[in-house]
Amino acid sequence: MVEVIVGEVGIADGVVLRLLRADDAGRLADSFERNRDHLAHWDPVRPEAFFTELGQAAEIDRALQACLAGVMMPLVLVSGGEIVGRANLTGITRGAFQNAILGYWIDARLAGRGVMTATVAEVLRLAREELALHRVEASTLLENAASQAVLRRNGFEKIGEAPRYLKIAGRWQDHLLFQRILHD
């Protein structure tokens, strides 16, 4: 079980980072619908149900179950009562690895304002101090310069390229792989 107490942490521009909650389904559905075009190039193809409150309730249930099992830390960014982004640590692995995979997205209205850079910094702090992880990995599409800049500003180093790594926007696409070592 992920034993993390994440209160509402102020990030930037009035944005707060907190754990995902069961009652976020409607706000999350609204956010995904509002950002559908903005995220389409960077996300897997989503079924229509994904963009509904019921679909998000199912997604949230899966995420919270994974959190209870200790393999995920699902977070949301909130501003003015709206969900304006997500940051997740998934695939949390213990034992000799002490690793997680970082994923994130930001509302189109907040892109380029430093909010995600500050968010990733806070997620790395939680990964190190609360989860006692040693390493966090992330990947981006080859052309996602903005996301690569967020990672580099947070001390990630490029460790390679993975051909046809993830099925994004309906096709298997190459990705750059990054890592951040949290403990020397």
PDB file of C-alpha atoms in Angstrom:
ATOM      1  CA  MET A   1       0.000   0.000   0.000  1.00  0.00           C
ATOM      2  CA  VAL A   2       1.247   3.480  -0.838  1.00  0.00           C
ATOM      3  CA  GLU A   3       1.419   5.154   2.555  1.00  0.00           C
ATOM      4  CA  VAL A   4       1.610   8.733   1.345  1.00  0.00           C
ATOM      5  CA  ILE A   5      -0.107  11.689   2.862  1.00  0.00           C
ATOM      6  CA  VAL A   6      -0.396  14.246   0.100  1.00  0.00           C
ATOM      7  CA  GLY A   7      -2.241  17.283   1.263  1.00  0.00           C
ATOM      8  CA  GLU A   8      -3.011  20.022  -1.155  1.00  0.00           C
ATOM      9  CA  VAL A   9       0.383  21.225  -2.296  1.00  0.00           C
ATOM     10  CA  GLY A  10       0.477  24.619  -4.011  1.00  0.00           C
ATOM     11  CA  ILE A  11       2.320  24.371  -7.320  1.00  0.00           C
ATOM     12  CA  ALA A  12       2.104  27.592  -9.383  1.00  0.00           C
ATOM     13  CA  ASP A  13      -0.510  29.971 -10.802  1.00  0.00           C
ATOM     14  CA  GLY A  14      -3.032  28.942  -8.127  1.00  0.00           C
ATOM     15  CA  VAL A  15      -2.753  25.257  -9.087  1.00  0.00           C
ATOM     16  CA  VAL A  16      -2.869  22.645  -6.328  1.00  0.00           C
ATOM     17  CA  LEU A  17      -1.574  19.058  -6.509  1.00  0.00           C
ATOM     18  CA  ARG A  18      -3.424  16.356  -4.546  1.00  0.00           C
ATOM     19  CA  LEU A  19      -4.299  12.689  -4.602  1.00  0.00           C
ATOM     20  CA  LEU A  20      -7.062  11.599  -6.957  1.00  0.00           C
ATOM     21  CA  ARG A  21     -10.415  11.067  -5.193  1.00  0.00           C
ATOM     22  CA  ALA A  22     -13.473   9.007  -6.055  1.00  0.00           C
ATOM     23  CA  ASP A  23     -15.582  12.166  -6.363  1.00  0.00           C
ATOM     24  CA  ASP A  24     -13.314  13.560  -9.135  1.00  0.00           C
ATOM     25  CA  ALA A  25     -15.066  11.645 -11.942  1.00  0.00           C
ATOM     26  CA  GLY A  26     -17.222  14.501 -13.259  1.00  0.00           C
ATOM     27  CA  ARG A  27     -14.423  17.076 -13.095  1.00  0.00           C
ATOM     28  CA  LEU A  28     -11.974  14.669 -14.726  1.00  0.00           C
ATOM     29  CA  ALA A  29     -14.419  13.834 -17.528  1.00  0.00           C
ATOM     30  CA  ASP A  30     -14.907  17.578 -18.134  1.00  0.00           C
ATOM     31  CA  SER A  31     -11.141  18.083 -18.245  1.00  0.00           C
ATOM     32  CA  PHE A  32     -10.533  15.249 -20.684  1.00  0.00           C
ATOM     33  CA  GLU A  33     -13.361  16.473 -22.912  1.00  0.00           C
ATOM     34  CA  ARG A  34     -12.069  20.065 -22.791  1.00  0.00           C
ATOM     35  CA  ASN A  35      -8.551  18.851 -23.684  1.00  0.00           C
ATOM     36  CA  ARG A  36      -9.519  16.119 -26.136  1.00  0.00           C
ATOM     37  CA  ASP A  37      -7.852  17.742 -29.159  1.00  0.00           C
ATOM     38  CA  HIS A  38      -4.875  18.956 -27.118  1.00  0.00           C
ATOM     39  CA  LEU A  39      -4.099  15.436 -25.828  1.00  0.00           C
ATOM     40  CA  ALA A  40      -5.039  13.376 -28.910  1.00  0.00           C
ATOM     41  CA  HIS A  41      -1.548  13.511 -30.437  1.00  0.00           C
ATOM     42  CA  TRP A  42       0.115  12.378 -27.167  1.00  0.00           C
ATOM     43  CA  ASP A  43      -2.370   9.767 -25.864  1.00  0.00           C
ATOM     44  CA  PRO A  44      -3.633   6.332 -26.852  1.00  0.00           C
ATOM     45  CA  VAL A  45      -6.873   6.298 -28.829  1.00  0.00           C
ATOM     46  CA  ARG A  46      -9.619   6.467 -26.209  1.00  0.00           C
ATOM     47  CA  PRO A  47     -13.138   4.965 -26.435  1.00  0.00           C
ATOM     48  CA  GLU A  48     -15.978   7.483 -26.185  1.00  0.00           C
ATOM     49  CA  ALA A  49     -16.896   6.151 -22.734  1.00  0.00           C
ATOM     50  CA  PHE A  50     -13.526   7.384 -21.433  1.00  0.00           C
ATOM     51  CA  PHE A  51     -14.727  10.990 -21.793  1.00  0.00           C
ATOM     52  CA  THR A  52     -17.829  10.441 -19.643  1.00  0.00           C
ATOM     53  CA  GLU A  53     -18.306  10.687 -15.897  1.00  0.00           C
ATOM     54  CA  LEU A  54     -19.111   6.969 -15.736  1.00  0.00           C
ATOM     55  CA  GLY A  55     -15.992   6.130 -17.728  1.00  0.00           C
ATOM     56  CA  GLN A  56     -13.843   8.277 -15.474  1.00  0.00           C
ATOM     57  CA  ALA A  57     -15.423   6.741 -12.373  1.00  0.00           C
ATOM     58  CA  ALA A  58     -14.218   3.334 -13.622  1.00  0.00           C
ATOM     59  CA  GLU A  59     -10.735   4.728 -14.375  1.00  0.00           C
ATOM     60  CA  ILE A  60     -10.578   6.312 -10.913  1.00  0.00           C
ATOM     61  CA  ASP A  61     -11.664   3.076  -9.258  1.00  0.00           C
ATOM     62  CA  ARG A  62      -8.842   1.203 -11.027  1.00  0.00           C
ATOM     63  CA  ALA A  63      -6.324   3.900 -10.070  1.00  0.00           C
ATOM     64  CA  LEU A  64      -7.377   3.948  -6.419  1.00  0.00           C
ATOM     65  CA  GLN A  65      -7.235   0.144  -6.236  1.00  0.00           C
ATOM     66  CA  ALA A  66      -3.713   0.285  -7.686  1.00  0.00           C
ATOM     67  CA  CYS A  67      -2.838   2.952  -5.106  1.00  0.00           C
ATOM     68  CA  LEU A  68      -4.091   0.722  -2.298  1.00  0.00           C
ATOM     69  CA  ALA A  69      -2.017  -2.136  -3.739  1.00  0.00           C
ATOM     70  CA  GLY A  70       1.057   0.100  -3.613  1.00  0.00           C
ATOM     71  CA  VAL A  71       1.755   0.130  -7.344  1.00  0.00           C
ATOM     72  CA  MET A  72       0.480   3.619  -8.253  1.00  0.00           C
ATOM     73  CA  MET A  73       0.291   7.166  -6.919  1.00  0.00           C
ATOM     74  CA  PRO A  74      -2.504   8.918  -8.860  1.00  0.00           C
ATOM     75  CA  LEU A  75      -2.470  12.712  -8.564  1.00  0.00           C
ATOM     76  CA  VAL A  76      -4.524  15.549 -10.004  1.00  0.00           C
ATOM     77  CA  LEU A  77      -3.865  19.233 -10.561  1.00  0.00           C
ATOM     78  CA  VAL A  78      -6.760  21.454  -9.518  1.00  0.00           C
ATOM     79  CA  SER A  79      -7.383  25.145 -10.163  1.00  0.00           C
ATOM     80  CA  GLY A  80     -10.581  27.011  -9.365  1.00  0.00           C
ATOM     81  CA  GLY A  81     -12.432  23.746  -8.743  1.00  0.00           C
ATOM     82  CA  GLU A  82     -11.453  22.340 -12.163  1.00  0.00           C
ATOM     83  CA  ILE A  83      -9.049  19.488 -12.774  1.00  0.00           C
ATOM     84  CA  VAL A  84      -6.350  20.929 -15.019  1.00  0.00           C
ATOM     85  CA  GLY A  85      -3.941  18.016 -15.258  1.00  0.00           C
ATOM     86  CA  ARG A  86      -2.663  14.719 -13.944  1.00  0.00           C
ATOM     87  CA  ALA A  87       0.619  13.329 -12.699  1.00  0.00           C
ATOM     88  CA  ASN A  88       0.997   9.644 -11.931  1.00  0.00           C
ATOM     89  CA  LEU A  89       3.649   7.335 -10.661  1.00  0.00           C
ATOM     90  CA  THR A  90       2.764   3.897 -12.001  1.00  0.00           C
ATOM     91  CA  GLY A  91       4.407   0.506 -12.019  1.00  0.00           C
ATOM     92  CA  ILE A  92       5.874   1.144  -8.578  1.00  0.00           C
ATOM     93  CA  THR A  93       8.300  -1.712  -8.013  1.00  0.00           C
ATOM     94  CA  ARG A  94       9.920  -2.499  -4.688  1.00  0.00           C
ATOM     95  CA  GLY A  95      12.751  -4.857  -3.781  1.00  0.00           C
ATOM     96  CA  ALA A  96      16.101  -4.191  -5.399  1.00  0.00           C
ATOM     97  CA  PHE A  97      14.571  -1.853  -8.035  1.00  0.00           C
ATOM     98  CA  GLN A  98      12.646   0.822  -6.025  1.00  0.00           C
ATOM     99  CA  ASN A  99      11.380   2.332  -9.285  1.00  0.00           C
ATOM    100  CA  ALA A 100       8.307   4.006 -10.766  1.00  0.00           C
ATOM    101  CA  ILE A 101       7.186   5.331 -14.147  1.00  0.00           C
ATOM    102  CA  LEU A 102       6.160   8.976 -14.359  1.00  0.00           C
ATOM    103  CA  GLY A 103       3.313  10.136 -16.584  1.00  0.00           C
ATOM    104  CA  TYR A 104       1.675  13.564 -16.759  1.00  0.00           C
ATOM    105  CA  TRP A 105      -0.375  16.012 -18.788  1.00  0.00           C
ATOM    106  CA  ILE A 106      -1.515  19.613 -18.400  1.00  0.00           C
ATOM    107  CA  ASP A 107      -4.575  21.525 -19.581  1.00  0.00           C
ATOM    108  CA  ALA A 108      -3.904  23.376 -22.844  1.00  0.00           C
ATOM    109  CA  ARG A 109      -4.687  26.685 -21.088  1.00  0.00           C
ATOM    110  CA  LEU A 110      -1.733  26.182 -18.708  1.00  0.00           C
ATOM    111  CA  ALA A 111       0.828  24.732 -21.114  1.00  0.00           C
ATOM    112  CA  GLY A 112       4.140  26.568 -21.253  1.00  0.00           C
ATOM    113  CA  ARG A 113       3.737  28.373 -17.907  1.00  0.00           C
ATOM    114  CA  GLY A 114       6.029  26.245 -15.755  1.00  0.00           C
ATOM    115  CA  VAL A 115       3.186  24.477 -13.946  1.00  0.00           C
ATOM    116  CA  MET A 116       4.221  21.010 -15.102  1.00  0.00           C
ATOM    117  CA  THR A 117       7.885  21.627 -14.320  1.00  0.00           C
ATOM    118  CA  ALA A 118       6.893  22.539 -10.743  1.00  0.00           C
ATOM    119  CA  THR A 119       4.516  19.565 -10.591  1.00  0.00           C
ATOM    120  CA  VAL A 120       7.193  17.083 -11.652  1.00  0.00           C
ATOM    121  CA  ALA A 121       9.550  18.558  -9.042  1.00  0.00           C
ATOM    122  CA  GLU A 122       6.945  17.923  -6.339  1.00  0.00           C
ATOM    123  CA  VAL A 123       6.209  14.396  -7.614  1.00  0.00           C
ATOM    124  CA  LEU A 124       9.939  13.623  -7.482  1.00  0.00           C
ATOM    125  CA  ARG A 125      10.066  14.934  -3.908  1.00  0.00           C
ATOM    126  CA  LEU A 126       7.176  12.626  -2.983  1.00  0.00           C
ATOM    127  CA  ALA A 127       8.834   9.706  -4.784  1.00  0.00           C
ATOM    128  CA  ARG A 128      12.051  10.251  -2.856  1.00  0.00           C
ATOM    129  CA  GLU A 129      10.807  11.350   0.576  1.00  0.00           C
ATOM    130  CA  GLU A 130       7.437   9.615   0.924  1.00  0.00           C
ATOM    131  CA  LEU A 131       7.813   6.509  -1.234  1.00  0.00           C
ATOM    132  CA  ALA A 132      11.574   6.033  -0.714  1.00  0.00           C
ATOM    133  CA  LEU A 133      12.061   5.271  -4.402  1.00  0.00           C
ATOM    134  CA  HIS A 134      15.536   5.192  -5.917  1.00  0.00           C
ATOM    135  CA  ARG A 135      14.641   5.858  -9.559  1.00  0.00           C
ATOM    136  CA  VAL A 136      11.878   7.363 -11.665  1.00  0.00           C
ATOM    137  CA  GLU A 137      11.651   6.784 -15.396  1.00  0.00           C
ATOM    138  CA  ALA A 138       9.694   8.617 -18.083  1.00  0.00           C
ATOM    139  CA  SER A 139       9.297   8.499 -21.853  1.00  0.00           C
ATOM    140  CA  THR A 140       8.252  10.975 -24.514  1.00  0.00           C
ATOM    141  CA  LEU A 141       7.464  10.884 -28.182  1.00  0.00           C
ATOM    142  CA  LEU A 142      10.554  11.893 -30.172  1.00  0.00           C
ATOM    143  CA  GLU A 143       9.045  15.264 -31.145  1.00  0.00           C
ATOM    144  CA  ASN A 144       7.671  16.192 -27.695  1.00  0.00           C
ATOM    145  CA  ALA A 145      10.247  18.914 -26.976  1.00  0.00           C
ATOM    146  CA  ALA A 146       8.078  20.555 -24.293  1.00  0.00           C
ATOM    147  CA  SER A 147       7.856  17.380 -22.219  1.00  0.00           C
ATOM    148  CA  GLN A 148      11.549  16.672 -22.723  1.00  0.00           C
ATOM    149  CA  ALA A 149      12.313  20.173 -21.412  1.00  0.00           C
ATOM    150  CA  VAL A 150      10.171  19.510 -18.303  1.00  0.00           C
ATOM    151  CA  LEU A 151      12.131  16.326 -17.651  1.00  0.00           C
ATOM    152  CA  ARG A 152      15.537  17.926 -18.223  1.00  0.00           C
ATOM    153  CA  ARG A 153      14.678  20.870 -15.936  1.00  0.00           C
ATOM    154  CA  ASN A 154      13.957  18.259 -13.262  1.00  0.00           C
ATOM    155  CA  GLY A 155      17.290  16.484 -13.612  1.00  0.00           C
ATOM    156  CA  PHE A 156      16.228  13.591 -15.832  1.00  0.00           C
ATOM    157  CA  GLU A 157      18.853  12.214 -18.172  1.00  0.00           C
ATOM    158  CA  LYS A 158      18.166  10.643 -21.548  1.00  0.00           C
ATOM    159  CA  ILE A 159      19.074   6.953 -21.438  1.00  0.00           C
ATOM    160  CA  GLY A 160      18.002   5.760 -24.860  1.00  0.00           C
ATOM    161  CA  GLU A 161      15.461   5.425 -27.592  1.00  0.00           C
ATOM    162  CA  ALA A 162      12.800   2.717 -27.764  1.00  0.00           C
ATOM    163  CA  PRO A 163      11.478   1.873 -31.241  1.00  0.00           C
ATOM    164  CA  ARG A 164       7.697   1.344 -31.485  1.00  0.00           C
ATOM    165  CA  TYR A 165       7.486   1.641 -27.685  1.00  0.00           C
ATOM    166  CA  LEU A 166       3.854   2.684 -27.114  1.00  0.00           C
ATOM    167  CA  LYS A 167       0.703   2.761 -29.221  1.00  0.00           C
ATOM    168  CA  ILE A 168      -0.048   6.486 -29.266  1.00  0.00           C
ATOM    169  CA  ALA A 169      -2.617   8.191 -31.495  1.00  0.00           C
ATOM    170  CA  GLY A 170      -3.428   4.809 -33.050  1.00  0.00           C
ATOM    171  CA  ARG A 171       0.063   3.691 -34.056  1.00  0.00           C
ATOM    172  CA  TRP A 172       3.180   2.214 -32.463  1.00  0.00           C
ATOM    173  CA  GLN A 173       5.576   5.112 -32.009  1.00  0.00           C
ATOM    174  CA  ASP A 174       9.232   5.552 -31.088  1.00  0.00           C
ATOM    175  CA  HIS A 175       9.994   7.185 -27.714  1.00  0.00           C
ATOM    176  CA  LEU A 176      12.944   8.717 -25.934  1.00  0.00           C
ATOM    177  CA  LEU A 177      13.593   7.170 -22.510  1.00  0.00           C
ATOM    178  CA  PHE A 178      14.667   9.207 -19.467  1.00  0.00           C
ATOM    179  CA  GLN A 179      15.539   8.457 -15.868  1.00  0.00           C
ATOM    180  CA  ARG A 180      16.130  10.393 -12.663  1.00  0.00           C
ATOM    181  CA  ILE A 181      18.150   8.757  -9.880  1.00  0.00           C
ATOM    182  CA  LEU A 182      16.807  10.020  -6.552  1.00  0.00           C
ATOM    183  CA  HIS A 183      19.459   8.596  -4.206  1.00  0.00           C
ATOM    184  CA  ASP A 184      23.196   8.346  -4.729  1.00  0.00           C
TER     185      ASP A 184
END
